[in-house]
mmCIF file of C-alpha atoms in Angstrom:
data_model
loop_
_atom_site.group_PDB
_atom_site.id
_atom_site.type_symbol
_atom_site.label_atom_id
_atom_site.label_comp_id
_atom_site.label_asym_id
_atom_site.label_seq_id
_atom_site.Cartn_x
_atom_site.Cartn_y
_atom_site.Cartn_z
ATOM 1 C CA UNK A 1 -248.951 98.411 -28.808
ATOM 2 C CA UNK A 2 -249.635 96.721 -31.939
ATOM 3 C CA UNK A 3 -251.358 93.980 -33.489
ATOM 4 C CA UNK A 4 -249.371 91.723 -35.682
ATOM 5 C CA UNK A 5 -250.997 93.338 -39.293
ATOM 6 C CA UNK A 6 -250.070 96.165 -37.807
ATOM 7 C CA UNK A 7 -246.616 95.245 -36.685
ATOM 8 C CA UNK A 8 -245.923 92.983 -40.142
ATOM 9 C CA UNK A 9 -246.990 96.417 -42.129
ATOM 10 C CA UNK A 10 -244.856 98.457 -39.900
ATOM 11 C CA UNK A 11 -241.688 96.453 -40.938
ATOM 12 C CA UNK A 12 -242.689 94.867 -44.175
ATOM 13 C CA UNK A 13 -242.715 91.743 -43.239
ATOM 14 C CA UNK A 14 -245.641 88.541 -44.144
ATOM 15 C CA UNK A 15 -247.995 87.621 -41.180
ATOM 16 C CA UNK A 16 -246.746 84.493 -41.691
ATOM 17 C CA UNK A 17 -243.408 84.944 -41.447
ATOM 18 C CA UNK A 18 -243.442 87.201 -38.636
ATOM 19 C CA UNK A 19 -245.309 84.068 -36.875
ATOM 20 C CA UNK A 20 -242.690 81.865 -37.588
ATOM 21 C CA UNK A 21 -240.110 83.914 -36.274
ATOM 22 C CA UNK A 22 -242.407 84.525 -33.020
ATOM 23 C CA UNK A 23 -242.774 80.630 -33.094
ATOM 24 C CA UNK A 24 -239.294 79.352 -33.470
ATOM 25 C CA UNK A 25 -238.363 81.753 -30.528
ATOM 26 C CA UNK A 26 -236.325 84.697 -32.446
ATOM 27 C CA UNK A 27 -238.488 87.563 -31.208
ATOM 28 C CA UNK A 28 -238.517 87.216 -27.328
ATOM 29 C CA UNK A 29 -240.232 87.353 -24.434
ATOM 30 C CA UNK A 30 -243.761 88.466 -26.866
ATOM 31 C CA UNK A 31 -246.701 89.537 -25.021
ATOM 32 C CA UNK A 32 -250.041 89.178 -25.541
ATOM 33 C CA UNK A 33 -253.241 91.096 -25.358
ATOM 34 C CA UNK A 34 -256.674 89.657 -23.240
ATOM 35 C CA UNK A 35 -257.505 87.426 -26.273
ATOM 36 C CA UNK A 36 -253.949 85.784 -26.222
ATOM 37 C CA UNK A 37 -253.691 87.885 -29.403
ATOM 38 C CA UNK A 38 -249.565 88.409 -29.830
ATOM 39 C CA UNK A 39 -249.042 92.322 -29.022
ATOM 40 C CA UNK A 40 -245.548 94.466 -30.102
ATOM 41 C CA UNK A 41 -244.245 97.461 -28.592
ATOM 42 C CA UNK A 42 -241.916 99.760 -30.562
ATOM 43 C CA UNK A 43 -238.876 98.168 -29.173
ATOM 44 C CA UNK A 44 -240.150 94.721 -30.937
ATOM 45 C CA UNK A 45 -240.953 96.284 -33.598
ATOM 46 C CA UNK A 46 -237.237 97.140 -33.955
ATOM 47 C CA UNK A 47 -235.973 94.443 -33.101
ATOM 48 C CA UNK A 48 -238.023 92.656 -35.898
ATOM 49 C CA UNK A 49 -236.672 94.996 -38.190
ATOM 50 C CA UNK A 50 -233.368 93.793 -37.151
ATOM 51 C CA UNK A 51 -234.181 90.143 -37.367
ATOM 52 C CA UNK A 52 -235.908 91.318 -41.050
ATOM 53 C CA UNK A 53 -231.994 92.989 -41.653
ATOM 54 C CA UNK A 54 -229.882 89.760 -40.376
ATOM 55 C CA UNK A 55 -232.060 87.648 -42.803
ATOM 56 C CA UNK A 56 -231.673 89.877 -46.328
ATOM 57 C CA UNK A 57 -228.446 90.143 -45.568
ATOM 58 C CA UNK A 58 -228.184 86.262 -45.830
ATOM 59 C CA UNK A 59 -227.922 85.080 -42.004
ATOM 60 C CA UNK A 60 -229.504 81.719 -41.719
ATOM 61 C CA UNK A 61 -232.252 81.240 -39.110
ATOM 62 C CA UNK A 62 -230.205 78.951 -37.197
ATOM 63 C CA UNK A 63 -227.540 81.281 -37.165
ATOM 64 C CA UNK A 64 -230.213 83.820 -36.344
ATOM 65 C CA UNK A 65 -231.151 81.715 -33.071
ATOM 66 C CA UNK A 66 -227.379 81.760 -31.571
ATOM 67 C CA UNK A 67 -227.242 85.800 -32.528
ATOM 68 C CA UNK A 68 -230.564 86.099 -30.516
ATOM 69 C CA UNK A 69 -228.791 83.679 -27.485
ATOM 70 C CA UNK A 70 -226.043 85.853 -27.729
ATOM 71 C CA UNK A 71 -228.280 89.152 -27.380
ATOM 72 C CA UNK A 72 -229.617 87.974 -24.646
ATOM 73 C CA UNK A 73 -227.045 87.473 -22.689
ATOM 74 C CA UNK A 74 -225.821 90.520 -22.191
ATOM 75 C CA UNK A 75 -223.264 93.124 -22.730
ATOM 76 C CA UNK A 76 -220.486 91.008 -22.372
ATOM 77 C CA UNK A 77 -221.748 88.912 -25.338
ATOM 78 C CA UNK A 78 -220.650 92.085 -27.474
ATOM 79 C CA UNK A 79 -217.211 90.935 -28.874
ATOM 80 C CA UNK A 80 -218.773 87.449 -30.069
ATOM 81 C CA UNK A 81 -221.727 89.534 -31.407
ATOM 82 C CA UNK A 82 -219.395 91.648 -33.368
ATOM 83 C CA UNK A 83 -217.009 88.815 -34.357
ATOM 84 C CA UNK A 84 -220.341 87.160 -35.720
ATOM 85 C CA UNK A 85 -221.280 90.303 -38.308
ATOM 86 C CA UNK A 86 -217.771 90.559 -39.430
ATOM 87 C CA UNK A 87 -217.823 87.331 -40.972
ATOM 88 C CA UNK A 88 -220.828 87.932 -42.060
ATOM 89 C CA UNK A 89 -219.717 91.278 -43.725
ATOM 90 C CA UNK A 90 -216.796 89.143 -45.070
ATOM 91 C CA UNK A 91 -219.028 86.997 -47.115
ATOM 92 C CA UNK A 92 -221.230 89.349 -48.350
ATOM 93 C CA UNK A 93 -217.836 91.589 -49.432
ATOM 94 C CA UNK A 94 -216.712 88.166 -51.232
ATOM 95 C CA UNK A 95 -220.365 87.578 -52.814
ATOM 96 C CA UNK A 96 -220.482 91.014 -53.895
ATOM 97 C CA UNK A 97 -216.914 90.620 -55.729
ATOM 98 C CA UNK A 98 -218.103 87.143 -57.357
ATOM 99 C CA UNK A 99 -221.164 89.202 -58.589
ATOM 100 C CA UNK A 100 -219.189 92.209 -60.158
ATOM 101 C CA UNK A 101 -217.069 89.382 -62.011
ATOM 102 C CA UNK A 102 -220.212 87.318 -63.024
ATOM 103 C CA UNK A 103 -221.989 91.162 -64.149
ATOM 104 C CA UNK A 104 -218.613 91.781 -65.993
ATOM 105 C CA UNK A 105 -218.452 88.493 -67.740
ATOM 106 C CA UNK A 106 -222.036 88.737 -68.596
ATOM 107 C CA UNK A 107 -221.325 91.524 -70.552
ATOM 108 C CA UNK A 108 -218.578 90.675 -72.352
ATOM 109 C CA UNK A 109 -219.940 87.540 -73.260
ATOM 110 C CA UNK A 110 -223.091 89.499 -74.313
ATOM 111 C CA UNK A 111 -220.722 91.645 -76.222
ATOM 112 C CA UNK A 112 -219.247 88.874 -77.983
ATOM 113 C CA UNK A 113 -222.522 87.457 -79.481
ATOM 114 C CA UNK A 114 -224.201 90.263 -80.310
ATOM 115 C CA UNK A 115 -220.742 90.827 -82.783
ATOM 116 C CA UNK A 116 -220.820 87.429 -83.621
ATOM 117 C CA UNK A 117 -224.297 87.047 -84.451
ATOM 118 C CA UNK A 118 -225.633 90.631 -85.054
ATOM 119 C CA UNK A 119 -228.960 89.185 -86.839
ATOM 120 C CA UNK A 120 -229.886 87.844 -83.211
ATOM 121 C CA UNK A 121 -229.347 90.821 -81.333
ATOM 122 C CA UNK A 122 -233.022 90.939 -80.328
ATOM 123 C CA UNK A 123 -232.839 87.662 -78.379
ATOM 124 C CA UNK A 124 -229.506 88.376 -77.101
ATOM 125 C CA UNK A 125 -229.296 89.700 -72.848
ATOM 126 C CA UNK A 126 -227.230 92.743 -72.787
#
């Protein structure tokens, strides 16, 4: 078992985050030790690092909380579940794009001044 420091260091996570999430009900059923101390096994800890995954990956806690509803229900939840990370694989795929455009113009623009105004090339991003 593990204490939270040890859990939030395990999965690189903020003590205070990792209370929020145990507060707002997206790590479940959490036990706790004789001083009502929150305790983690390994199989929280994973799950944390999935919650920890969901979230950089741009999945809003409120979306979080109906994933979790869904996990919890069961294997026949699976097809929603999976429905669920394809759209959010979908926007990340269209971010992505947006970002390779935004990266490209970026340069071109940077490009452009640095030719333009080849005294300031020092203040210029490239």
């Amino acid at each position: 078992m593990y204490t939270m420091k040890q859990t939030c260091k395990k999965v690189g996570m903020t003590y205070e985050a990792l209370k929020f999430y145990c507060n707002e009900g997206l790590v479940p059923n959490v036990r706790r030790d004789l001083n009502n101390r929150r305790v983690f096994d390994e199989n929280d800890v994973l799950w944390i690092t999935s919650l920890t995954c969901l979230k950089n990956l741009g999945m809003s806690i409120k979306d979080m909380k109906a994933y979790i509803d869904l996990c919890m229900q069961g294997q026949s939840t699976i097809p929603e579940r999976k429905t669920i990370l394809n759209e959010l694989k979908e926007s990340l795929q269209k971010k992505w794009t947006t970002c390779g455009k935004a990266s490209t113009t970026l340069i071109i623009s940077s490009s452009f001044m640095m030719m333009c105004f080849p005294e300031k090339q020092n203040t210029i991003v490239t």
